[in-house]
PDB file of C-alpha atoms in Angstrom:
ATOM      1  CA  MET A   1     -20.377  20.284  -3.791  1.00  0.00           C
ATOM      2  CA  ALA A   2     -18.136  22.762  -5.090  1.00  0.00           C
ATOM      3  CA  GLN A   3     -15.543  24.393  -3.009  1.00  0.00           C
ATOM      4  CA  THR A   4     -15.376  28.077  -2.919  1.00  0.00           C
ATOM      5  CA  GLY A   5     -12.197  30.075  -2.853  1.00  0.00           C
ATOM      6  CA  THR A   6     -11.787  29.863   0.924  1.00  0.00           C
ATOM      7  CA  LYS A   7      -9.185  27.549   2.230  1.00  0.00           C
ATOM      8  CA  ARG A   8      -9.196  26.019   5.577  1.00  0.00           C
ATOM      9  CA  LYS A   9      -6.099  26.439   7.579  1.00  0.00           C
ATOM     10  CA  SER A  10      -4.831  23.521   9.480  1.00  0.00           C
ATOM     11  CA  ARG A  11      -4.849  23.832  13.199  1.00  0.00           C
ATOM     12  CA  PRO A  12      -1.684  23.444  15.175  1.00  0.00           C
ATOM     13  CA  SER A  13      -1.581  20.604  17.616  1.00  0.00           C
ATOM     14  CA  ASP A  14      -1.386  22.850  20.741  1.00  0.00           C
ATOM     15  CA  GLY A  15      -4.937  23.970  20.301  1.00  0.00           C
ATOM     16  CA  SER A  16      -4.226  27.604  19.496  1.00  0.00           C
ATOM     17  CA  THR A  17      -5.372  29.203  16.314  1.00  0.00           C
ATOM     18  CA  ALA A  18      -2.889  30.346  13.757  1.00  0.00           C
ATOM     19  CA  GLY A  19      -4.189  33.889  13.795  1.00  0.00           C
ATOM     20  CA  SER A  20      -3.741  34.380  17.535  1.00  0.00           C
ATOM     21  CA  PRO A  21      -0.351  34.180  19.229  1.00  0.00           C
ATOM     22  CA  ALA A  22       0.256  31.363  21.663  1.00  0.00           C
ATOM     23  CA  LYS A  23      -0.610  32.479  25.206  1.00  0.00           C
ATOM     24  CA  LYS A  24       0.875  30.428  27.988  1.00  0.00           C
ATOM     25  CA  SER A  25       0.162  31.358  31.564  1.00  0.00           C
ATOM     26  CA  LYS A  26       3.338  31.216  33.637  1.00  0.00           C
ATOM     27  CA  THR A  27       2.822  30.241  37.248  1.00  0.00           C
ATOM     28  CA  GLN A  28       5.717  30.556  39.671  1.00  0.00           C
ATOM     29  CA  THR A  29       6.255  27.826  42.186  1.00  0.00           C
ATOM     30  CA  ALA A  30       8.342  28.078  45.346  1.00  0.00           C
ATOM     31  CA  ARG A  31      11.642  26.312  44.984  1.00  0.00           C
ATOM     32  CA  LYS A  32      14.108  25.253  47.594  1.00  0.00           C
ATOM     33  CA  SER A  33      17.323  27.278  47.511  1.00  0.00           C
ATOM     34  CA  THR A  34      20.353  25.283  46.519  1.00  0.00           C
ATOM     35  CA  GLY A  35      22.910  27.875  47.505  1.00  0.00           C
ATOM     36  CA  GLY A  36      24.541  30.446  45.303  1.00  0.00           C
ATOM     37  CA  LYS A  37      24.411  34.183  45.626  1.00  0.00           C
ATOM     38  CA  ALA A  38      22.101  35.846  48.093  1.00  0.00           C
ATOM     39  CA  PRO A  39      19.391  38.047  46.623  1.00  0.00           C
ATOM     40  CA  ARG A  40      20.454  41.643  46.164  1.00  0.00           C
ATOM     41  CA  ARG A  41      19.142  44.276  48.496  1.00  0.00           C
ATOM     42  CA  PRO A  42      17.256  47.217  47.126  1.00  0.00           C
ATOM     43  CA  SER A  43      19.476  50.221  46.520  1.00  0.00           C
ATOM     44  CA  ASN A  44      17.399  52.471  48.792  1.00  0.00           C
ATOM     45  CA  ALA A  45      17.962  50.243  51.850  1.00  0.00           C
ATOM     46  CA  ALA A  46      20.489  51.565  54.375  1.00  0.00           C
ATOM     47  CA  PRO A  47      23.661  49.487  54.673  1.00  0.00           C
ATOM     48  CA  ALA A  48      24.058  47.559  57.905  1.00  0.00           C
ATOM     49  CA  SER A  49      26.908  48.844  60.044  1.00  0.00           C
ATOM     50  CA  GLN A  50      28.237  48.283  63.537  1.00  0.00           C
ATOM     51  CA  GLU A  51      26.344  51.329  64.812  1.00  0.00           C
ATOM     52  CA  ASP A  52      22.955  49.990  63.700  1.00  0.00           C
ATOM     53  CA  VAL A  53      23.272  46.815  65.730  1.00  0.00           C
ATOM     54  CA  PRO A  54      22.695  47.472  69.439  1.00  0.00           C
ATOM     55  CA  PRO A  55      25.379  45.945  71.667  1.00  0.00           C
ATOM     56  CA  LYS A  56      24.340  42.908  73.640  1.00  0.00           C
ATOM     57  CA  LYS A  57      23.630  43.943  77.190  1.00  0.00           C
ATOM     58  CA  GLY A  58      25.134  42.000  80.044  1.00  0.00           C
ATOM     59  CA  ARG A  59      23.151  40.298  82.735  1.00  0.00           C
ATOM     60  CA  ARG A  60      21.484  42.535  85.322  1.00  0.00           C
ATOM     61  CA  TYR A  61      21.906  41.357  88.902  1.00  0.00           C
ATOM     62  CA  ARG A  62      19.795  42.398  91.843  1.00  0.00           C
ATOM     63  CA  PRO A  63      21.148  45.307  93.891  1.00  0.00           C
ATOM     64  CA  GLY A  64      23.828  44.152  96.299  1.00  0.00           C
ATOM     65  CA  THR A  65      24.600  40.852  94.590  1.00  0.00           C
ATOM     66  CA  LEU A  66      27.705  42.097  92.815  1.00  0.00           C
ATOM     67  CA  ALA A  67      28.820  43.988  95.926  1.00  0.00           C
ATOM     68  CA  LEU A  68      28.696  40.797  97.993  1.00  0.00           C
ATOM     69  CA  ARG A  69      30.560  38.930  95.261  1.00  0.00           C
ATOM     70  CA  GLU A  70      33.270  41.615  95.311  1.00  0.00           C
ATOM     71  CA  VAL A  71      33.529  41.390  99.109  1.00  0.00           C
ATOM     72  CA  ARG A  72      34.024  37.619  98.941  1.00  0.00           C
ATOM     73  CA  LYS A  73      36.578  37.977  96.147  1.00  0.00           C
ATOM     74  CA  TYR A  74      38.700  40.516  98.019  1.00  0.00           C
ATOM     75  CA  GLN A  75      38.444  38.610 101.314  1.00  0.00           C
ATOM     76  CA  LYS A  76      39.877  35.516  99.612  1.00  0.00           C
ATOM     77  CA  SER A  77      42.721  37.353  97.897  1.00  0.00           C
ATOM     78  CA  THR A  78      46.008  38.405  99.458  1.00  0.00           C
ATOM     79  CA  GLU A  79      47.317  40.825  96.834  1.00  0.00           C
ATOM     80  CA  LEU A  80      47.638  44.525  97.553  1.00  0.00           C
ATOM     81  CA  LEU A  81      44.621  46.533  96.480  1.00  0.00           C
ATOM     82  CA  LEU A  82      46.254  49.945  96.161  1.00  0.00           C
ATOM     83  CA  ARG A  83      48.307  50.495  93.017  1.00  0.00           C
ATOM     84  CA  LYS A  84      52.031  50.575  93.757  1.00  0.00           C
ATOM     85  CA  LEU A  85      53.156  53.579  91.710  1.00  0.00           C
ATOM     86  CA  PRO A  86      50.535  56.071  92.951  1.00  0.00           C
ATOM     87  CA  PHE A  87      51.130  54.918  96.526  1.00  0.00           C
ATOM     88  CA  SER A  88      54.886  55.285  96.080  1.00  0.00           C
ATOM     89  CA  ARG A  89      54.470  58.811  94.713  1.00  0.00           C
ATOM     90  CA  LEU A  90      52.247  59.748  97.656  1.00  0.00           C
ATOM     91  CA  VAL A  91      54.739  58.395 100.210  1.00  0.00           C
ATOM     92  CA  ARG A  92      57.632  60.219  98.545  1.00  0.00           C
ATOM     93  CA  GLU A  93      55.654  63.469  98.427  1.00  0.00           C
ATOM     94  CA  ILE A  94      54.686  63.270 102.117  1.00  0.00           C
ATOM     95  CA  ALA A  95      58.255  62.402 103.113  1.00  0.00           C
ATOM     96  CA  GLN A  96      59.589  65.304 101.043  1.00  0.00           C
ATOM     97  CA  ASP A  97      57.167  67.701 102.781  1.00  0.00           C
ATOM     98  CA  MET A  98      58.242  66.426 106.207  1.00  0.00           C
ATOM     99  CA  THR A  99      61.954  66.930 105.659  1.00  0.00           C
ATOM    100  CA  THR A 100      62.983  70.361 106.806  1.00  0.00           C
ATOM    101  CA  THR A 101      65.226  72.721 104.961  1.00  0.00           C
ATOM    102  CA  THR A 102      67.469  72.906 108.035  1.00  0.00           C
ATOM    103  CA  ASN A 103      68.552  69.328 107.426  1.00  0.00           C
ATOM    104  CA  GLY A 104      69.460  70.272 103.910  1.00  0.00           C
ATOM    105  CA  ASP A 105      67.572  69.877 100.686  1.00  0.00           C
ATOM    106  CA  TYR A 106      68.479  66.333  99.733  1.00  0.00           C
ATOM    107  CA  ASP A 107      66.586  63.619  97.933  1.00  0.00           C
ATOM    108  CA  LEU A 108      65.462  60.607  99.959  1.00  0.00           C
ATOM    109  CA  ARG A 109      65.984  57.111  98.631  1.00  0.00           C
ATOM    110  CA  TRP A 110      63.502  54.349  99.299  1.00  0.00           C
ATOM    111  CA  GLN A 111      63.979  50.619  99.341  1.00  0.00           C
ATOM    112  CA  SER A 112      61.200  48.782  97.536  1.00  0.00           C
ATOM    113  CA  SER A 113      60.700  46.553 100.591  1.00  0.00           C
ATOM    114  CA  ALA A 114      60.132  49.665 102.747  1.00  0.00           C
ATOM    115  CA  LEU A 115      57.440  50.914 100.365  1.00  0.00           C
ATOM    116  CA  VAL A 116      55.778  47.475 100.333  1.00  0.00           C
ATOM    117  CA  ALA A 117      55.815  47.368 104.164  1.00  0.00           C
ATOM    118  CA  LEU A 118      54.227  50.828 104.331  1.00  0.00           C
ATOM    119  CA  GLN A 119      51.600  49.780 101.816  1.00  0.00           C
ATOM    120  CA  GLU A 120      50.773  46.604 103.753  1.00  0.00           C
ATOM    121  CA  ALA A 121      50.355  48.614 106.969  1.00  0.00           C
ATOM    122  CA  THR A 122      48.251  51.249 105.210  1.00  0.00           C
ATOM    123  CA  GLU A 123      45.895  48.697 103.698  1.00  0.00           C
ATOM    124  CA  ALA A 124      45.522  46.868 107.023  1.00  0.00           C
ATOM    125  CA  PHE A 125      44.688  50.184 108.711  1.00  0.00           C
ATOM    126  CA  LEU A 126      42.086  51.068 106.065  1.00  0.00           C
ATOM    127  CA  VAL A 127      40.457  47.633 106.128  1.00  0.00           C
ATOM    128  CA  HIS A 128      40.176  47.794 109.927  1.00  0.00           C
ATOM    129  CA  LEU A 129      38.746  51.320 109.716  1.00  0.00           C
ATOM    130  CA  PHE A 130      36.106  50.265 107.198  1.00  0.00           C
ATOM    131  CA  GLU A 131      35.173  47.243 109.311  1.00  0.00           C
ATOM    132  CA  ASP A 132      34.575  49.520 112.304  1.00  0.00           C
ATOM    133  CA  ALA A 133      32.679  52.026 110.148  1.00  0.00           C
ATOM    134  CA  ASN A 134      30.493  49.197 108.862  1.00  0.00           C
ATOM    135  CA  LEU A 135      29.685  48.203 112.442  1.00  0.00           C
ATOM    136  CA  CYS A 136      28.737  51.828 113.175  1.00  0.00           C
ATOM    137  CA  ALA A 137      26.421  51.877 110.149  1.00  0.00           C
ATOM    138  CA  LEU A 138      24.805  48.587 111.182  1.00  0.00           C
ATOM    139  CA  HIS A 139      24.326  49.951 114.696  1.00  0.00           C
ATOM    140  CA  ALA A 140      22.410  52.862 113.154  1.00  0.00           C
ATOM    141  CA  LYS A 141      20.245  50.294 111.276  1.00  0.00           C
ATOM    142  CA  ARG A 142      21.786  51.208 107.916  1.00  0.00           C
ATOM    143  CA  VAL A 143      23.779  49.229 105.396  1.00  0.00           C
ATOM    144  CA  THR A 144      25.443  52.221 103.740  1.00  0.00           C
ATOM    145  CA  ILE A 145      28.656  53.570 105.234  1.00  0.00           C
ATOM    146  CA  MET A 146      28.566  57.338 105.616  1.00  0.00           C
ATOM    147  CA  GLN A 147      31.187  59.879 106.551  1.00  0.00           C
ATOM    148  CA  ARG A 148      29.843  60.124 110.089  1.00  0.00           C
ATOM    149  CA  ASP A 149      30.403  56.365 110.555  1.00  0.00           C
ATOM    150  CA  ILE A 150      34.089  56.743 109.715  1.00  0.00           C
ATOM    151  CA  GLN A 151      34.362  59.781 111.984  1.00  0.00           C
ATOM    152  CA  LEU A 152      32.753  57.874 114.869  1.00  0.00           C
ATOM    153  CA  ALA A 153      35.020  54.865 114.315  1.00  0.00           C
ATOM    154  CA  ARG A 154      38.121  57.086 114.379  1.00  0.00           C
ATOM    155  CA  ARG A 155      36.890  58.896 117.495  1.00  0.00           C
ATOM    156  CA  ILE A 156      36.253  55.638 119.369  1.00  0.00           C
ATOM    157  CA  ARG A 157      39.634  54.204 118.323  1.00  0.00           C
ATOM    158  CA  GLY A 158      41.584  57.076 119.800  1.00  0.00           C
ATOM    159  CA  ALA A 159      44.553  59.115 118.647  1.00  0.00           C
ATOM    160  CA  TRP A 160      46.588  56.228 117.250  1.00  0.00           C
ATOM    161  CA  GLY A 161      43.681  54.561 115.468  1.00  0.00           C
ATOM    162  CA  GLY A 162      43.813  51.301 117.353  1.00  0.00           C
ATOM    163  CA  VAL A 163      47.531  50.857 116.682  1.00  0.00           C
ATOM    164  CA  SER A 164      49.489  50.231 119.863  1.00  0.00           C
TER     165      SER A 164
END
């Protein structure tokens, strides 16, 4: 047989024809991250800031639980509950108002121990008053102290407030 002018082209070993480009299908497989840089965020995403993150809320207790805890805390403690400087200013102001101009306009001096003694007596008086007012509120089948409870406690105590 005679061969005509057509030549046969040899086939590559990968099975593709010489006239067509090699087409390989790429399949992506999930790979475990081995560290490195984190993937970049899209540019249209809002940046995370402190304002975006809501603050963590504290634990909510049932009504009255924290009040009872405060009562126990202050009953155990012995420190003064009123702040010293505001109390000192109040005492000095009242004393200044009580001094008369006939005695002369002079400045009073206070020993720190005198101010501490006055503060101790004041806090003892107030604690006793609130105890009596609490009893008045309980007598009225309430747990909330009202102004009328304090007024009743002061009226029952008398002019000197239970101080003899």
